[in-house]
Short mmCIF file of C-alpha atoms in Angstrom, two decimals:
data_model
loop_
_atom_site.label_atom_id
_atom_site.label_comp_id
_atom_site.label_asym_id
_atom_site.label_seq_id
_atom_site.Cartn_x
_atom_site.Cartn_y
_atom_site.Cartn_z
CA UNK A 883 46.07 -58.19 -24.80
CA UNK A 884 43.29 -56.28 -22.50
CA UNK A 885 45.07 -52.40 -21.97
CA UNK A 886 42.39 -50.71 -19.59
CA UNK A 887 42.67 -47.15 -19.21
CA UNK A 888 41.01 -45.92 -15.77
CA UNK A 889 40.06 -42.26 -15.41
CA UNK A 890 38.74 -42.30 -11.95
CA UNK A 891 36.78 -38.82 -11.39
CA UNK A 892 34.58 -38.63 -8.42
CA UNK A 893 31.56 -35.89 -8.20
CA UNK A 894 33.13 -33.75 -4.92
CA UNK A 895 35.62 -31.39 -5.26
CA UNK A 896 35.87 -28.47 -2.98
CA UNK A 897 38.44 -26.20 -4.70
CA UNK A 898 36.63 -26.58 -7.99
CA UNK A 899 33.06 -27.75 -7.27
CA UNK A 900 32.24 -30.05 -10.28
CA UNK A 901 35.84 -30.30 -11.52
CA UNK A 902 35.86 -32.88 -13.71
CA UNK A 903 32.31 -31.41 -15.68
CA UNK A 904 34.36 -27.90 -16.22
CA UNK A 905 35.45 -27.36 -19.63
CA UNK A 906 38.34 -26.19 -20.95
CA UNK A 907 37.92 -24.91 -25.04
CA UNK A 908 33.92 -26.32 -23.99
CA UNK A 909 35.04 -30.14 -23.43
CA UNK A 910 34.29 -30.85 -20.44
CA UNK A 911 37.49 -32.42 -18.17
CA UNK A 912 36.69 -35.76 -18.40
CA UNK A 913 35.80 -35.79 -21.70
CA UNK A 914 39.14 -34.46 -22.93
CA UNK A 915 40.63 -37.24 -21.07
CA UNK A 916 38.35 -40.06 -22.66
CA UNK A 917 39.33 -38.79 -26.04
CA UNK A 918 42.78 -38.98 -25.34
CA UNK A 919 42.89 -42.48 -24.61
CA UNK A 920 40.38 -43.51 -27.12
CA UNK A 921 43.36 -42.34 -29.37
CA UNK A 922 45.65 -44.02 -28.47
CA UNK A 923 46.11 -47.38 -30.44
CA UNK A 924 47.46 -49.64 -27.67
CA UNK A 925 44.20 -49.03 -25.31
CA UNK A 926 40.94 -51.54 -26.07
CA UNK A 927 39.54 -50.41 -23.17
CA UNK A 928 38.46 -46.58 -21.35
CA UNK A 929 36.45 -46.88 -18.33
CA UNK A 930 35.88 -43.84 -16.56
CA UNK A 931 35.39 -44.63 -12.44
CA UNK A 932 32.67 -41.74 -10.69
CA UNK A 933 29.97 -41.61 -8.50
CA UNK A 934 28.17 -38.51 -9.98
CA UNK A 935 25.67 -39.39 -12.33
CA UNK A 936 26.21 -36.18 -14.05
CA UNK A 937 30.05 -37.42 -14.75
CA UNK A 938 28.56 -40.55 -15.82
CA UNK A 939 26.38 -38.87 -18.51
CA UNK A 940 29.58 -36.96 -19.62
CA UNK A 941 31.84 -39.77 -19.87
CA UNK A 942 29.37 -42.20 -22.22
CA UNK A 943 28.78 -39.16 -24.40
CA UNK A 944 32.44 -38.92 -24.80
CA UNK A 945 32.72 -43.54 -25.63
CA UNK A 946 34.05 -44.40 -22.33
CA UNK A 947 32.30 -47.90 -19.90
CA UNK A 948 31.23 -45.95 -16.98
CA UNK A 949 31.86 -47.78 -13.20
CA UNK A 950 29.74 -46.43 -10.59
CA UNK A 951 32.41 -46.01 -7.20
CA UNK A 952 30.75 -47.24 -3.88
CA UNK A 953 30.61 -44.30 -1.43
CA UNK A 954 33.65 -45.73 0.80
CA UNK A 955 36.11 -45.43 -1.81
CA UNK A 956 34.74 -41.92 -2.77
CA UNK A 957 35.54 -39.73 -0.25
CA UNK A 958 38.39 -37.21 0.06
CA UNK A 959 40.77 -39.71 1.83
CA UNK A 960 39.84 -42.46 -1.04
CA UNK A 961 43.20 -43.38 -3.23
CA UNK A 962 43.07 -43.54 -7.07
CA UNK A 963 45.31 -46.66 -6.32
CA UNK A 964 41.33 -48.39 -4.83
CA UNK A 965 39.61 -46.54 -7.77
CA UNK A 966 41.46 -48.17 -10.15
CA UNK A 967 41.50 -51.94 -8.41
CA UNK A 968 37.58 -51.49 -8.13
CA UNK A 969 37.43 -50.60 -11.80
CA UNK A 970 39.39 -53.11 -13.07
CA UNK A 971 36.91 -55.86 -10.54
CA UNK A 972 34.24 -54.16 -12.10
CA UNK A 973 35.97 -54.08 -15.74
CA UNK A 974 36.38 -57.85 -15.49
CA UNK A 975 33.29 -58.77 -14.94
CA UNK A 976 31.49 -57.28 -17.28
CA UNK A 977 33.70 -58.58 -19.11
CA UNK A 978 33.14 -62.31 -19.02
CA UNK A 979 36.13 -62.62 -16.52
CA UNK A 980 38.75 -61.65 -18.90
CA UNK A 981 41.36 -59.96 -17.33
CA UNK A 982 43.31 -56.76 -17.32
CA UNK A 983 46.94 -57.35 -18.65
CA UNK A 984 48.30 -53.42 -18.80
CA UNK A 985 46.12 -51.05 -16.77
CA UNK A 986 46.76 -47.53 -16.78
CA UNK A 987 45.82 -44.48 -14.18
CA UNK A 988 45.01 -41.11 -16.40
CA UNK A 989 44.14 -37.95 -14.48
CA UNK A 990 41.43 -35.49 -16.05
CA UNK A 991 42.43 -32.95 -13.75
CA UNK A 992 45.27 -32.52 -17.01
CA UNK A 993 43.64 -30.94 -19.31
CA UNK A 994 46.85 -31.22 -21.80
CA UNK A 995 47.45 -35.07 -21.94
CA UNK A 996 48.08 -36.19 -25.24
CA UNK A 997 47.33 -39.42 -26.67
CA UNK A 998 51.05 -39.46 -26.87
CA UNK A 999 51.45 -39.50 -23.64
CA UNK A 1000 48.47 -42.37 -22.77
CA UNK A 1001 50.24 -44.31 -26.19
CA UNK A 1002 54.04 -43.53 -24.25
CA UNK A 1003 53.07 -45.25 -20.80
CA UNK A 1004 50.95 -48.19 -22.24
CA UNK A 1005 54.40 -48.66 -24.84
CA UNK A 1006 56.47 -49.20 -21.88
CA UNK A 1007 54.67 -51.49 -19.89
CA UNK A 1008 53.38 -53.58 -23.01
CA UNK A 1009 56.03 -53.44 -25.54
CA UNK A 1010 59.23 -52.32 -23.63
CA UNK A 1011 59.04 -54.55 -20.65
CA UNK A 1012 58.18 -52.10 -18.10
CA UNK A 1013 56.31 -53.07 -14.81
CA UNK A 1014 55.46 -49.61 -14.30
CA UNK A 1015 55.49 -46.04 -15.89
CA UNK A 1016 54.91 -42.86 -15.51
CA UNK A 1017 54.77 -39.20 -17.86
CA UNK A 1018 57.33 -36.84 -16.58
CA UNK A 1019 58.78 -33.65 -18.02
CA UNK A 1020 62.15 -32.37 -17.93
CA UNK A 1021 62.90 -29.95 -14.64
CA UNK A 1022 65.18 -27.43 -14.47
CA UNK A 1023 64.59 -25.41 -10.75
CA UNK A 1024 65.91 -25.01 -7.37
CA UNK A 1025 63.64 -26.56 -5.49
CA UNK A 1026 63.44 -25.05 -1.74
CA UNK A 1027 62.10 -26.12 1.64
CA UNK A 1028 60.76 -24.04 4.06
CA UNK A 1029 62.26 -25.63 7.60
CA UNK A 1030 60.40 -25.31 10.78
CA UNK A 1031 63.41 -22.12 11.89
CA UNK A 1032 61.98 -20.24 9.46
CA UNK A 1033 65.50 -20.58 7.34
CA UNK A 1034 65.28 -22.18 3.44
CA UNK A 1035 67.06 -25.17 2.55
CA UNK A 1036 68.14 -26.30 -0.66
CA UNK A 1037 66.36 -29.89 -1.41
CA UNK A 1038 67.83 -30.72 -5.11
CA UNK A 1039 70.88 -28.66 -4.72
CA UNK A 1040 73.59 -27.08 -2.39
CA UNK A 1041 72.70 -23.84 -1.88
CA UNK A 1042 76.49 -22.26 -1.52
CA UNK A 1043 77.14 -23.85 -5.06
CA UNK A 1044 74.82 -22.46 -7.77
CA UNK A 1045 75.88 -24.73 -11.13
CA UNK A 1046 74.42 -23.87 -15.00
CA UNK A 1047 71.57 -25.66 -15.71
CA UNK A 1048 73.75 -27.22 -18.25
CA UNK A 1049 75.95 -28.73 -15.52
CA UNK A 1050 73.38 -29.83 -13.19
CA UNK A 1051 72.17 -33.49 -13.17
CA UNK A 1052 68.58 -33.71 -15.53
CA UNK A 1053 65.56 -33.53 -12.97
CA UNK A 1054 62.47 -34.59 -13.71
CA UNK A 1055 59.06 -33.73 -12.91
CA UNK A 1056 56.17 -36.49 -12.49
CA UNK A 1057 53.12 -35.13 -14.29
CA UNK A 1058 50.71 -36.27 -12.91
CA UNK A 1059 49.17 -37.34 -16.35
CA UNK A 1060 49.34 -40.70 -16.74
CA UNK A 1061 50.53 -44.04 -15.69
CA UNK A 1062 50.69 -47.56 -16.59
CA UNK A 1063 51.26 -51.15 -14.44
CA UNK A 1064 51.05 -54.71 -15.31
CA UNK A 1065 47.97 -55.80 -14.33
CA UNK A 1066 49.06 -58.60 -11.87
CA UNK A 1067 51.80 -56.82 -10.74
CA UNK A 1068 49.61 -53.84 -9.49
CA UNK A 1069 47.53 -56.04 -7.83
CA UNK A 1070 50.30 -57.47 -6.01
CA UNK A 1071 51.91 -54.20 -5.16
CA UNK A 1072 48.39 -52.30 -4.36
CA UNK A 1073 50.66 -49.17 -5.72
CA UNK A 1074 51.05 -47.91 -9.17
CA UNK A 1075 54.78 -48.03 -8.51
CA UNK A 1076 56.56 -50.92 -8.66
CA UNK A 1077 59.40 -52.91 -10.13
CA UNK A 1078 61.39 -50.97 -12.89
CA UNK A 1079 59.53 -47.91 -13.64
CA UNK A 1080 59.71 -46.71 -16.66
CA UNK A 1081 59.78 -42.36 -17.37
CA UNK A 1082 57.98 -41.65 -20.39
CA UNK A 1083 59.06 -37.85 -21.20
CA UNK A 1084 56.43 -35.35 -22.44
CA UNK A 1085 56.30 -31.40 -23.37
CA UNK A 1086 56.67 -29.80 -19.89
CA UNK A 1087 54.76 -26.68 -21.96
CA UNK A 1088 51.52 -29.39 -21.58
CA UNK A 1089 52.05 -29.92 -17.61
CA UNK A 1090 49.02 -28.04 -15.91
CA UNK A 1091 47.17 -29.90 -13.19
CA UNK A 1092 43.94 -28.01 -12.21
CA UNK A 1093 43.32 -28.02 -8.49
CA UNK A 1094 41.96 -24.80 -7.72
CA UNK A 1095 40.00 -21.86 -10.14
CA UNK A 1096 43.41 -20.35 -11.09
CA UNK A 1097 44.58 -23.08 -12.54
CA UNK A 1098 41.18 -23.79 -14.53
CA UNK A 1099 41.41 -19.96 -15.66
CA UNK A 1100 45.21 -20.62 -16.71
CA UNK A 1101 44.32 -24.00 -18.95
CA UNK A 1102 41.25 -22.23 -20.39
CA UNK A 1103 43.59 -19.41 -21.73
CA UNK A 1104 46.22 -21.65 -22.93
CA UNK A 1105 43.74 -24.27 -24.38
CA UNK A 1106 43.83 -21.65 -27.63
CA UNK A 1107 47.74 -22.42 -28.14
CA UNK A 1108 48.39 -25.86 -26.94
CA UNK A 1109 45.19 -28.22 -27.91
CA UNK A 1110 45.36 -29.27 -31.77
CA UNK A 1111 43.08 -27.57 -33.83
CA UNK A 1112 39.64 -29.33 -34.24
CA UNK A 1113 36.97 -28.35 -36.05
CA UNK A 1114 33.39 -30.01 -36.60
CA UNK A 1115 32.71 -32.37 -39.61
CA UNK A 1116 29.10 -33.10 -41.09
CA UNK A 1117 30.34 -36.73 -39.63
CA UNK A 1118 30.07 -35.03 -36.32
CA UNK A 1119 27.09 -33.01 -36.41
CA UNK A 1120 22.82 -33.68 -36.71
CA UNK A 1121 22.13 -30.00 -36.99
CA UNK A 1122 23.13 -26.53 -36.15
CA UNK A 1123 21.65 -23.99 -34.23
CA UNK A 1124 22.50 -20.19 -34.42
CA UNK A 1125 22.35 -17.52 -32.07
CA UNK A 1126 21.07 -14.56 -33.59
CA UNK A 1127 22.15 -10.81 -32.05
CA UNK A 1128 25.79 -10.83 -32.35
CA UNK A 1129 26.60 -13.96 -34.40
CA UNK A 1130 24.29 -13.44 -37.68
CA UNK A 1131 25.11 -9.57 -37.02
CA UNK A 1132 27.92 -7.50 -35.79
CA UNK A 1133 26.02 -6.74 -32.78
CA UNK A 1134 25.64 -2.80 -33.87
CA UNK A 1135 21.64 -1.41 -34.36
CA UNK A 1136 21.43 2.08 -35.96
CA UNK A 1137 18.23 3.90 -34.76
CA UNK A 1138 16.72 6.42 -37.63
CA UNK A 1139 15.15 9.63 -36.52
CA UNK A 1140 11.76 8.24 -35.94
CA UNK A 1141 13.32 4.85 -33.58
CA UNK A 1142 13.53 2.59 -36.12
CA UNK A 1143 16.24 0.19 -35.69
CA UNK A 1144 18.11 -1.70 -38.29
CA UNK A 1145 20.38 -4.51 -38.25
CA UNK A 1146 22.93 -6.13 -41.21
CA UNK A 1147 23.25 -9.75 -41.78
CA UNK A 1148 25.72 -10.99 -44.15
CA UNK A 1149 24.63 -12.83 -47.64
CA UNK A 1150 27.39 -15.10 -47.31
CA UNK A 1151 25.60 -16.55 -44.34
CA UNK A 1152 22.13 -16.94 -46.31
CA UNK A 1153 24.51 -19.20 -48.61
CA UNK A 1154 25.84 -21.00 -46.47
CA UNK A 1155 22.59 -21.96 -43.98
CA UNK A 1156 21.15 -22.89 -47.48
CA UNK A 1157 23.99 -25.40 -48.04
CA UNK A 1158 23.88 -26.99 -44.69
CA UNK A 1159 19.55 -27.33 -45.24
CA UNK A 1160 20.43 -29.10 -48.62
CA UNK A 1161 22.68 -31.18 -46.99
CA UNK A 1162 19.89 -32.21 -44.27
CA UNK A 1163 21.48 -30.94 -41.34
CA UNK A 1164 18.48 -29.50 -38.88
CA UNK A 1165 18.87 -26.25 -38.46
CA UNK A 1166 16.89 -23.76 -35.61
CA UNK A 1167 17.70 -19.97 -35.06
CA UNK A 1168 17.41 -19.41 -31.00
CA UNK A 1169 17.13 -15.77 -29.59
CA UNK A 1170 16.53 -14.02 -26.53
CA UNK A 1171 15.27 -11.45 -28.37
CA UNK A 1172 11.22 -10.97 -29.51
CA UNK A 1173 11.50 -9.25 -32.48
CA UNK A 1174 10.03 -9.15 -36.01
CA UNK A 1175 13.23 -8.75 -37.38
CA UNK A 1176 14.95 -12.76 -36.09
CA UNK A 1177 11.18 -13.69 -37.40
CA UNK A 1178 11.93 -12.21 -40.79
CA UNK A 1179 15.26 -13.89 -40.89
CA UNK A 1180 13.76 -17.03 -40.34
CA UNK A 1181 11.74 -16.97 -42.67
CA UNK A 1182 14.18 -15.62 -45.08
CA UNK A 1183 16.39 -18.60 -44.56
CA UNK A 1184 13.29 -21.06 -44.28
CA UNK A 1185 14.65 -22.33 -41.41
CA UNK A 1186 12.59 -22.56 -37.77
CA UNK A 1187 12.95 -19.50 -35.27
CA UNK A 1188 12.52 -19.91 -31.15
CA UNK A 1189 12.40 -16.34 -30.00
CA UNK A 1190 11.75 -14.23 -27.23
CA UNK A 1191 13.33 -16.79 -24.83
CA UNK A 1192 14.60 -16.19 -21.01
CA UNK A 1193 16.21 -19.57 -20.88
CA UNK A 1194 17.96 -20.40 -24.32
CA UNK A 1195 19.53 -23.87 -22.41
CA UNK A 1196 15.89 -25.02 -21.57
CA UNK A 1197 14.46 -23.81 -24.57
CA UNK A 1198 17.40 -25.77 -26.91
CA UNK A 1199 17.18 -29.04 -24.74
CA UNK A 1200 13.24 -29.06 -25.23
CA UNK A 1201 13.82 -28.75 -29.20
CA UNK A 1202 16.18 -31.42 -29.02
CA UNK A 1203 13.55 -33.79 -27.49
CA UNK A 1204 10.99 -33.13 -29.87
CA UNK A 1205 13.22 -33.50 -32.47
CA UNK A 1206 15.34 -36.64 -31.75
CA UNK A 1207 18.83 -35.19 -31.62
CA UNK A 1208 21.24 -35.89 -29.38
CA UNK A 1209 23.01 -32.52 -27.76
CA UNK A 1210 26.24 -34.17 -28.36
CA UNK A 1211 25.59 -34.04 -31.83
CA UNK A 1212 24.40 -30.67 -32.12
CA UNK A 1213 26.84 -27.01 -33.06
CA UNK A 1214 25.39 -24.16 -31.26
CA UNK A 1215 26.98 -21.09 -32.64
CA UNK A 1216 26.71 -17.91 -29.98
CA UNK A 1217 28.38 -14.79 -29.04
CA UNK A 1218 27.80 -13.67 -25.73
CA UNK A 1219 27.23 -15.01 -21.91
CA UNK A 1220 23.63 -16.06 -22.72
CA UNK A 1221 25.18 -18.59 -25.03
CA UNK A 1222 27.05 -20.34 -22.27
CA UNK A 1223 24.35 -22.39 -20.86
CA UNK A 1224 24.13 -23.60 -24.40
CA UNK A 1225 27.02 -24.66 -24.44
CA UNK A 1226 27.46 -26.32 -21.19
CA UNK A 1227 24.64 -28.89 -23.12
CA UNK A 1228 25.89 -29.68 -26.86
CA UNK A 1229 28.91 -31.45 -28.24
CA UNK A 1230 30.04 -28.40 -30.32
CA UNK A 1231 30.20 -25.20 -29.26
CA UNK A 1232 31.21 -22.72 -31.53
CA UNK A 1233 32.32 -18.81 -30.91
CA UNK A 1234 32.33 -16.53 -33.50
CA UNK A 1235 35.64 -14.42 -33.64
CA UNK A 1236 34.10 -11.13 -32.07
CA UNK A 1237 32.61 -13.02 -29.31
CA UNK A 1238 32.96 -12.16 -25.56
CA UNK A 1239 36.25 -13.40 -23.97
CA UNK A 1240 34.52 -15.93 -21.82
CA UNK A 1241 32.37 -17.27 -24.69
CA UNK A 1242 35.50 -17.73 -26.79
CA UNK A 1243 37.14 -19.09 -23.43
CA UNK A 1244 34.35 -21.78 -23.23
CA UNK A 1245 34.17 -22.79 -27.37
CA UNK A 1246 35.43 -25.65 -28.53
CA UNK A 1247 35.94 -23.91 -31.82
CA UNK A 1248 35.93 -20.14 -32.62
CA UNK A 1249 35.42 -19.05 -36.26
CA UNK A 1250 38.59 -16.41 -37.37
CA UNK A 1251 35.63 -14.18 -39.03
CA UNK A 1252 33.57 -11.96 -36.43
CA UNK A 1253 29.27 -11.87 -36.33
CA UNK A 1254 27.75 -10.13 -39.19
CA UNK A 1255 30.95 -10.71 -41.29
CA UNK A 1256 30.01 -14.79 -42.25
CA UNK A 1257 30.53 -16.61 -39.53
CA UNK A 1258 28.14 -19.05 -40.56
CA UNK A 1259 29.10 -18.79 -44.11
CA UNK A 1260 32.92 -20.36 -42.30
CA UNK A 1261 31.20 -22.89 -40.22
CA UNK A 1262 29.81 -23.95 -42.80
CA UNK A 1263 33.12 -24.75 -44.63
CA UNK A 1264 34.07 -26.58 -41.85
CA UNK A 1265 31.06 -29.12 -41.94
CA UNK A 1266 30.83 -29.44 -45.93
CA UNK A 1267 34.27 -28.50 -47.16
CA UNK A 1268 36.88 -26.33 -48.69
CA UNK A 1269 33.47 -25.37 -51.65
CA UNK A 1270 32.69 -23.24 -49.38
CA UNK A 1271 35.52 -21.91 -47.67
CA UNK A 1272 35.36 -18.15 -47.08
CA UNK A 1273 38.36 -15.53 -48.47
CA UNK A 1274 41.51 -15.62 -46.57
CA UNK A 1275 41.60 -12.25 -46.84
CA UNK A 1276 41.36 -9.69 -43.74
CA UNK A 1277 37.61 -8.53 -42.49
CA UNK A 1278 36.37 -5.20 -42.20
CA UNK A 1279 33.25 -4.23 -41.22
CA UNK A 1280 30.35 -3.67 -43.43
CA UNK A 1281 28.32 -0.44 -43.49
CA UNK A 1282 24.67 -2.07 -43.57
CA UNK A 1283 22.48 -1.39 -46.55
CA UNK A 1284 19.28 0.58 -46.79
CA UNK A 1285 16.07 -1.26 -46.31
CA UNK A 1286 15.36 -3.22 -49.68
CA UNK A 1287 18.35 -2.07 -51.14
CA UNK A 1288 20.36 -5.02 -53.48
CA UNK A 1289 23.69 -5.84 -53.15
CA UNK A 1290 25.80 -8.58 -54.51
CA UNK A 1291 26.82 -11.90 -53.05
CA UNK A 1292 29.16 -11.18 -49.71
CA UNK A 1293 27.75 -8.01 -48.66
CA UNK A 1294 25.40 -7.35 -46.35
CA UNK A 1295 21.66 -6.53 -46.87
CA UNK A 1296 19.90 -4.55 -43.64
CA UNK A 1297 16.73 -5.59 -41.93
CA UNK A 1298 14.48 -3.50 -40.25
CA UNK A 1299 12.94 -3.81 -36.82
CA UNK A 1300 9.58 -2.27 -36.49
CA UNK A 1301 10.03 -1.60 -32.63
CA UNK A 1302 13.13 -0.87 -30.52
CA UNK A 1303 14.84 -3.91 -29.14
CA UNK A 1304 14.59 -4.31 -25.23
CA UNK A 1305 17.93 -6.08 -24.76
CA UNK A 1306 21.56 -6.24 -26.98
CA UNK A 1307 20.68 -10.34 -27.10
#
């Protein structure tokens, strides 16, 4: 049996230009929804329907078929009903004629679909004998209509009798989510609704559908508390690159009486860039800053520097050329708004925990242990395992060493920059 999930998401969108590209916890839209039916077991098939070439990109980075949409069913007025029929044309064909027998409609416009709630529709249609289905959540409200005297009128309720929730009939909202049809029956019907329609229930905490920059601000803030924690594996990852200013240091200089500045990095984070270089991960620190002091790190770390650049995005995607790596395969590990171009381009971007709200807003993974404290000691746990997990224990922050002064393993040793710095990145 062929299940073919359709995510149609077209390149206009004038409340939030480039909707489906923004990311929520740094996946971009339609990537969260290709990973969520790429997990669910009943789907063979995700094929995401655009005509942006910049969705298109996004969509085979995250394993999906892309179908390119013809102009005249990519307008505002077009239906995801004609998306979906053109996709499935489309799907079948490449496809040596085989056939759609469940297809299903899934929205990236919500951020919080499960594969759950892709495994709950495709269930009902395939397994429980459904013709159609559809994620709703449980409802509970008054729901009011403005009429055209200016007076409110009760739609789900009479508004002289005001029963307990408990009393009242169950409502329930459609989603918006996701949706599944029998494949000849929805081309029959031309509408995703037809025959007995089956209402696959899902958290009502998870219903969010972003159609303005309110609602993108609202599922970037609650992307922290709802999405399943997911952190990078050395399965996932060709090499890491680390912001310097910030994320290998608290972000604090001290300035001696003649201007000298000095900086602490943390020893845990020597240890752990040394276990990700024995493991052959490539590895690249990348710094606005033009400094002898990144320089010196570098070559403390024997590990290759790029510093001193305006455009960290341009610089990053240049080293990825010349090296062979994929951005999708690539942790960038920043602090502050510099970083965000960054990670707008790789498949893991990484916040440490005392990183600027919209950098941790924009992270697909935020460390618990702040810059300077080892951060990169921690992210490198994640990618080579509990060895080298750091303490549980709470962080405080370090008082930096004096210039070649020793300390033991897990405190930090100072560096020394031989002219003032001309920006905090």
């Amino acid at each position: 049996m062929t299940v073919l999930a359709v995510i149609p998401a077209r390149g206009g969108s004038k409340g939030v230009p480039a909707k489906n590209l923004a990311p929520v916890a740094g996946v971009p839209l339609v990537a969260r929804a290709v990973r969520a039916c790429l997990a669910a077991p009943l789907v063979t098939d995700v094929v995401v329907s655009t005509d942006d070439e910049a969705i298109a990109a996004a969509a085979r980075a995250a394993g999906a078929e892309v179908v390119l949409r013809p102009a005249e069913i990519a307008g505002d007025t077009a239906t995801s009903e004609s998306a979906v029929l053109h996709a499935m044309d489309a799907h079948q064909a490449m496809h040596d004629g085989t056939p759609a027998d469940v297809v299903l409609l899934v929205q990236c416009t919500s951020p919080f679909l499960t594969r759950d709630d892709v495994q709950g529709v495709a269930a009902a249609v395939l397994e429980d004998g459904a013709d159609s289905a559809v994620t709703v959540a449980p409802f509970h409200g008054f729901v009011w209509r403005d009429e055209t005297e200016g007076s409110g009128v009760g739609v789900n309720h009479d508004a002289a009798c005001r029963p307990r929730r408990q009393d009242r009939p169950q409502d329930l909202l459609e989603t918006g989510a996701a949706y599944a049809m029998k494949g000849v029956g929805f081309r029959e019907a031309g509408h995703r609704f037809f025959g007995r329609t089956a209402l696959v229930r899902t958290d009502p905490a998870r219903v969010l559908e972003v159609d303005d920059p309110h609602d993108l601000a609202r599922a970037r803030a609650l992307a922290p508390l709802l999405d399943a924690p997911a952190l990078p594996t050395r399965d996932d990852v060709d090499a890491v690159v680390l912001d310097f200013d910030g994320t290998q240091t608290d972000d604090r200089v001290l300035i001696d009486a003649e201007g000298r500045e000095f900086v602490a990095v943390h020893r845990g984070d020597g240890l752990g860039v040394a276990h990700l270089r024995d493991a052959g991960l490539e590895l690249l620190i990348l710094s606005t800053e033009q400094n002898p002091v990144v320089a010196a790190r570098a070559r403390k770390l024997r590990i290759p520097v790029l510093h001193g650049v305006d455009r960290k995005d341009i610089a990053l995607k240049q080293w990825c050329d010349q090296t062979g790596i994929a951005p999708e395969r690539v942790l960038y590990a920043g602090n502050d708004v510099n970083d965000l171009p960054c990670f707008n381009l790789v498949g893991w971007p990484v916040a440490v925990a005392s990183a600027h709200a919209s950098v941790r807003a924009a992270a697909r993974a935020v460390t618990a242990t702040p810059g300077g404290e080892g951060a990169i000691r921690e992210i490198a746990s994640w990618l080579l395992g509990p060895t080298l997990n750091t303490p549980d224990t709470p962080h405080t922050p370090h008082t930096p060493d004096t210039p070649g002064a020793s300390g033991s393993p897990g405190t930090p040793t100072a560096d020394t920059r031989k002219s003032p710095a001309t920006s905090e990145k």
